Amino acid sequence: MKRAAMRLWTLNKGLLTHGRGLAYGSENKICKPLHIQEVRNKLREIVGVSTIWRDHVKAMEERKLLHNFLATSQKALPPRKMKDSYIEVLLPLGSDPDLRDKYLTVQNTVRFGRILEDLDSLGVLVCYMHNQNHSTKMSPLSIVTVLVDKIDMCKYSLSPEQDIKFTGHVSWVGKTSMEVKMKMFQSSYSFHMHSDDKFWPVLDATFVMVARDSENKGPAFVNPLVPENKEEEELITQGELNKSRRIAFSTTSLLKVAPNSEERNVIHELFLNTLDPKTISFQSRILPPKAVWMEDTKLKSLDICHPQERNIFNRIFGGFLMRKAYELAWATACSFGGSRPYVVTVDDIMFQKPVEVGSLLFLSSQVCFTQDNYIQVRVHSEVASLDSREHMTTNVFHFTFMSEKEVPLIFPKTYGESMLYLDGQRHFKSMSTPVILKKNYTVEP
């Protein structure tokens, strides 16, 4: 597995090297990185939305006119190359003190929740670049995030005094969906840019986006993707494998089928370890040493979804939801582990339902699996409108944290908690490569 992970990193690193062509435009000139604040502005230009809340209804009505620009089949759309969607974005923390404050934590590191917001916006812009329609100024497509497939960290602590660079491009295309590969790097210098500035890898991210029609009511076709070399062919093949893996994972979901024999044995062993040897009764349960009941690890939060957090389609921005879920998960891991946790992996965040502006957002976080100094945290998101008490699930988030010291074991009490334990174990085992905490601020295979 380690060899495969290193091979994929080498492949992606080579693909994004300027010599490979992805960073070049049609005239072989290196594209100037966008400022992070330009990403949202470009998205507004592409969609044509109003920045004034009271005008949003009118702006969305105007988008109906774009319906005629939608393709009736994917064959009617010109194929695109990976370099057509390639973008570089600069987050100048070192040179912009005001921007730095927005990303700063009390531990003098970078807020990972803010990074999640930036990745979400970048992923959407990458897909719009892939589907550029030169016959109209505004895009007839509504592109939304449907899944955060995986985010793997290779550095656990980021300096708020060094510039950050994001890169992204479309790596696989279906009929109406796209996979986006994004990377994040941090400069080795503080406070100012150098001509020979070196950027070191921080994370790899894979998002899945879907294209909808101009009113965001139904699916829409996207431009096909054609590879230019063997490396790009392998990326497309990997995209197909990722799709098959997601389907297989969904098919074997514990919400659909029973645990396998090995998992049943795990749960039974956990149950036996909590029986009181003095009573010899199935009803008498005690907690083993250095262990915590799963039910005692919960934290909850409530947010009112104000217009400030809306996306370009006047729904609540997916990055905002990820940031709030991550921060609650971090607090859960911190409270449980008794020391500062570091995020290692984010995976399988499915955006099941859009969140409307004005909704009440309920987040519930709990530790569902632990091993050594790893903490697997699950966050459940649901919403209710201001005039309705009915709650509806919108997202389930999965975060893997690493604590500075060994953490207690988790024990479920009920069958439902046992399923959460197994689900957490599955997500933990899906981690690309086990990591080891290093004192030099990196997480290495």
PDB file of N, CA and C in Angstrom, residues 9 32 49 55 59 78 94 111 135 163 170 178 243 278 319 334 337 339 342 354 357 386 410 430:
ATOM      1  N   TRP A   9       1.618   9.562  -5.695  1.00  0.00           N
ATOM      2  CA  TRP A   9       2.134  10.902  -5.430  1.00  0.00           C
ATOM      3  C   TRP A   9       3.124  11.324  -6.510  1.00  0.00           C
ATOM      4  N   LYS A  32      -0.237  33.021 -14.114  1.00  0.00           N
ATOM      5  CA  LYS A  32      -0.035  33.679 -12.829  1.00  0.00           C
ATOM      6  C   LYS A  32      -1.053  33.145 -11.841  1.00  0.00           C
ATOM      7  N   VAL A  49     -24.273  35.917 -10.458  1.00  0.00           N
ATOM      8  CA  VAL A  49     -25.165  36.153  -9.322  1.00  0.00           C
ATOM      9  C   VAL A  49     -24.916  37.530  -8.740  1.00  0.00           C
ATOM     10  N   ASP A  55     -31.364  41.059  -4.055  1.00  0.00           N
ATOM     11  CA  ASP A  55     -31.457  40.936  -5.511  1.00  0.00           C
ATOM     12  C   ASP A  55     -31.249  39.504  -6.003  1.00  0.00           C
ATOM     13  N   ALA A  59     -31.576  37.690  -9.831  1.00  0.00           N
ATOM     14  CA  ALA A  59     -30.390  37.129 -10.478  1.00  0.00           C
ATOM     15  C   ALA A  59     -30.619  35.678 -10.878  1.00  0.00           C
ATOM     16  N   PRO A  78     -17.295  19.749 -26.863  1.00  0.00           N
ATOM     17  CA  PRO A  78     -15.900  19.485 -27.263  1.00  0.00           C
ATOM     18  C   PRO A  78     -15.113  18.869 -26.101  1.00  0.00           C
ATOM     19  N   GLY A  94       1.960  35.000   4.429  1.00  0.00           N
ATOM     20  CA  GLY A  94       3.188  35.629   4.866  1.00  0.00           C
ATOM     21  C   GLY A  94       3.226  37.119   4.627  1.00  0.00           C
ATOM     22  N   ARG A 111      -5.866  27.570  10.502  1.00  0.00           N
ATOM     23  CA  ARG A 111      -7.172  26.941  10.719  1.00  0.00           C
ATOM     24  C   ARG A 111      -7.500  26.012   9.547  1.00  0.00           C
ATOM     25  N   SER A 135     -19.460  30.760 -25.926  1.00  0.00           N
ATOM     26  CA  SER A 135     -20.567  31.425 -26.616  1.00  0.00           C
ATOM     27  C   SER A 135     -21.412  32.271 -25.677  1.00  0.00           C
ATOM     28  N   ASP A 163       3.462  31.631   2.963  1.00  0.00           N
ATOM     29  CA  ASP A 163       2.452  31.577   1.905  1.00  0.00           C
ATOM     30  C   ASP A 163       2.072  30.135   1.579  1.00  0.00           C
ATOM     31  N   VAL A 170      -9.257  18.950 -13.204  1.00  0.00           N
ATOM     32  CA  VAL A 170     -10.180  17.819 -13.375  1.00  0.00           C
ATOM     33  C   VAL A 170      -9.370  16.586 -13.751  1.00  0.00           C
ATOM     34  N   MET A 178     -17.723  15.046 -12.217  1.00  0.00           N
ATOM     35  CA  MET A 178     -16.291  15.257 -12.430  1.00  0.00           C
ATOM     36  C   MET A 178     -15.538  14.996 -11.129  1.00  0.00           C
ATOM     37  N   LYS A 243     -14.472   5.482  -8.464  1.00  0.00           N
ATOM     38  CA  LYS A 243     -15.930   5.377  -8.600  1.00  0.00           C
ATOM     39  C   LYS A 243     -16.399   3.985  -8.206  1.00  0.00           C
ATOM     40  N   LYS A 278     -18.251 -10.447  38.270  1.00  0.00           N
ATOM     41  CA  LYS A 278     -18.824 -10.780  39.579  1.00  0.00           C
ATOM     42  C   LYS A 278     -20.274 -11.250  39.472  1.00  0.00           C
ATOM     43  N   GLY A 319     -18.430  24.633   1.924  1.00  0.00           N
ATOM     44  CA  GLY A 319     -17.213  24.829   2.699  1.00  0.00           C
ATOM     45  C   GLY A 319     -17.497  25.279   4.115  1.00  0.00           C
ATOM     46  N   CYS A 334     -10.107  16.745  20.872  1.00  0.00           N
ATOM     47  CA  CYS A 334      -9.290  17.401  21.884  1.00  0.00           C
ATOM     48  C   CYS A 334      -9.798  17.077  23.280  1.00  0.00           C
ATOM     49  N   GLY A 337      -9.161  13.145  23.867  1.00  0.00           N
ATOM     50  CA  GLY A 337      -7.775  12.691  23.948  1.00  0.00           C
ATOM     51  C   GLY A 337      -6.952  13.385  25.010  1.00  0.00           C
ATOM     52  N   SER A 339      -5.260  16.071  24.706  1.00  0.00           N
ATOM     53  CA  SER A 339      -4.125  16.791  24.139  1.00  0.00           C
ATOM     54  C   SER A 339      -4.529  17.307  22.760  1.00  0.00           C
ATOM     55  N   TYR A 342      -4.300  16.378  15.723  1.00  0.00           N
ATOM     56  CA  TYR A 342      -3.926  16.827  14.383  1.00  0.00           C
ATOM     57  C   TYR A 342      -4.702  15.996  13.372  1.00  0.00           C
ATOM     58  N   PRO A 354     -29.180  19.902   0.085  1.00  0.00           N
ATOM     59  CA  PRO A 354     -28.722  21.292   0.221  1.00  0.00           C
ATOM     60  C   PRO A 354     -29.288  21.914   1.492  1.00  0.00           C
ATOM     61  N   VAL A 357     -30.732  28.878   3.162  1.00  0.00           N
ATOM     62  CA  VAL A 357     -30.469  30.039   4.000  1.00  0.00           C
ATOM     63  C   VAL A 357     -31.628  30.198   4.983  1.00  0.00           C
ATOM     64  N   LEU A 386     -37.040  27.354  10.157  1.00  0.00           N
ATOM     65  CA  LEU A 386     -37.476  28.142  11.308  1.00  0.00           C
ATOM     66  C   LEU A 386     -38.941  27.911  11.650  1.00  0.00           C
ATOM     67  N   ILE A 410     -12.561   2.939  22.975  1.00  0.00           N
ATOM     68  CA  ILE A 410     -13.986   3.270  22.926  1.00  0.00           C
ATOM     69  C   ILE A 410     -14.802   1.979  22.993  1.00  0.00           C
ATOM     70  N   SER A 430      -9.578   2.548   5.815  1.00  0.00           N
ATOM     71  CA  SER A 430      -9.492   3.030   4.430  1.00  0.00           C
ATOM     72  C   SER A 430      -8.440   4.113   4.271  1.00  0.00           C
TER      73      SER A 430
END
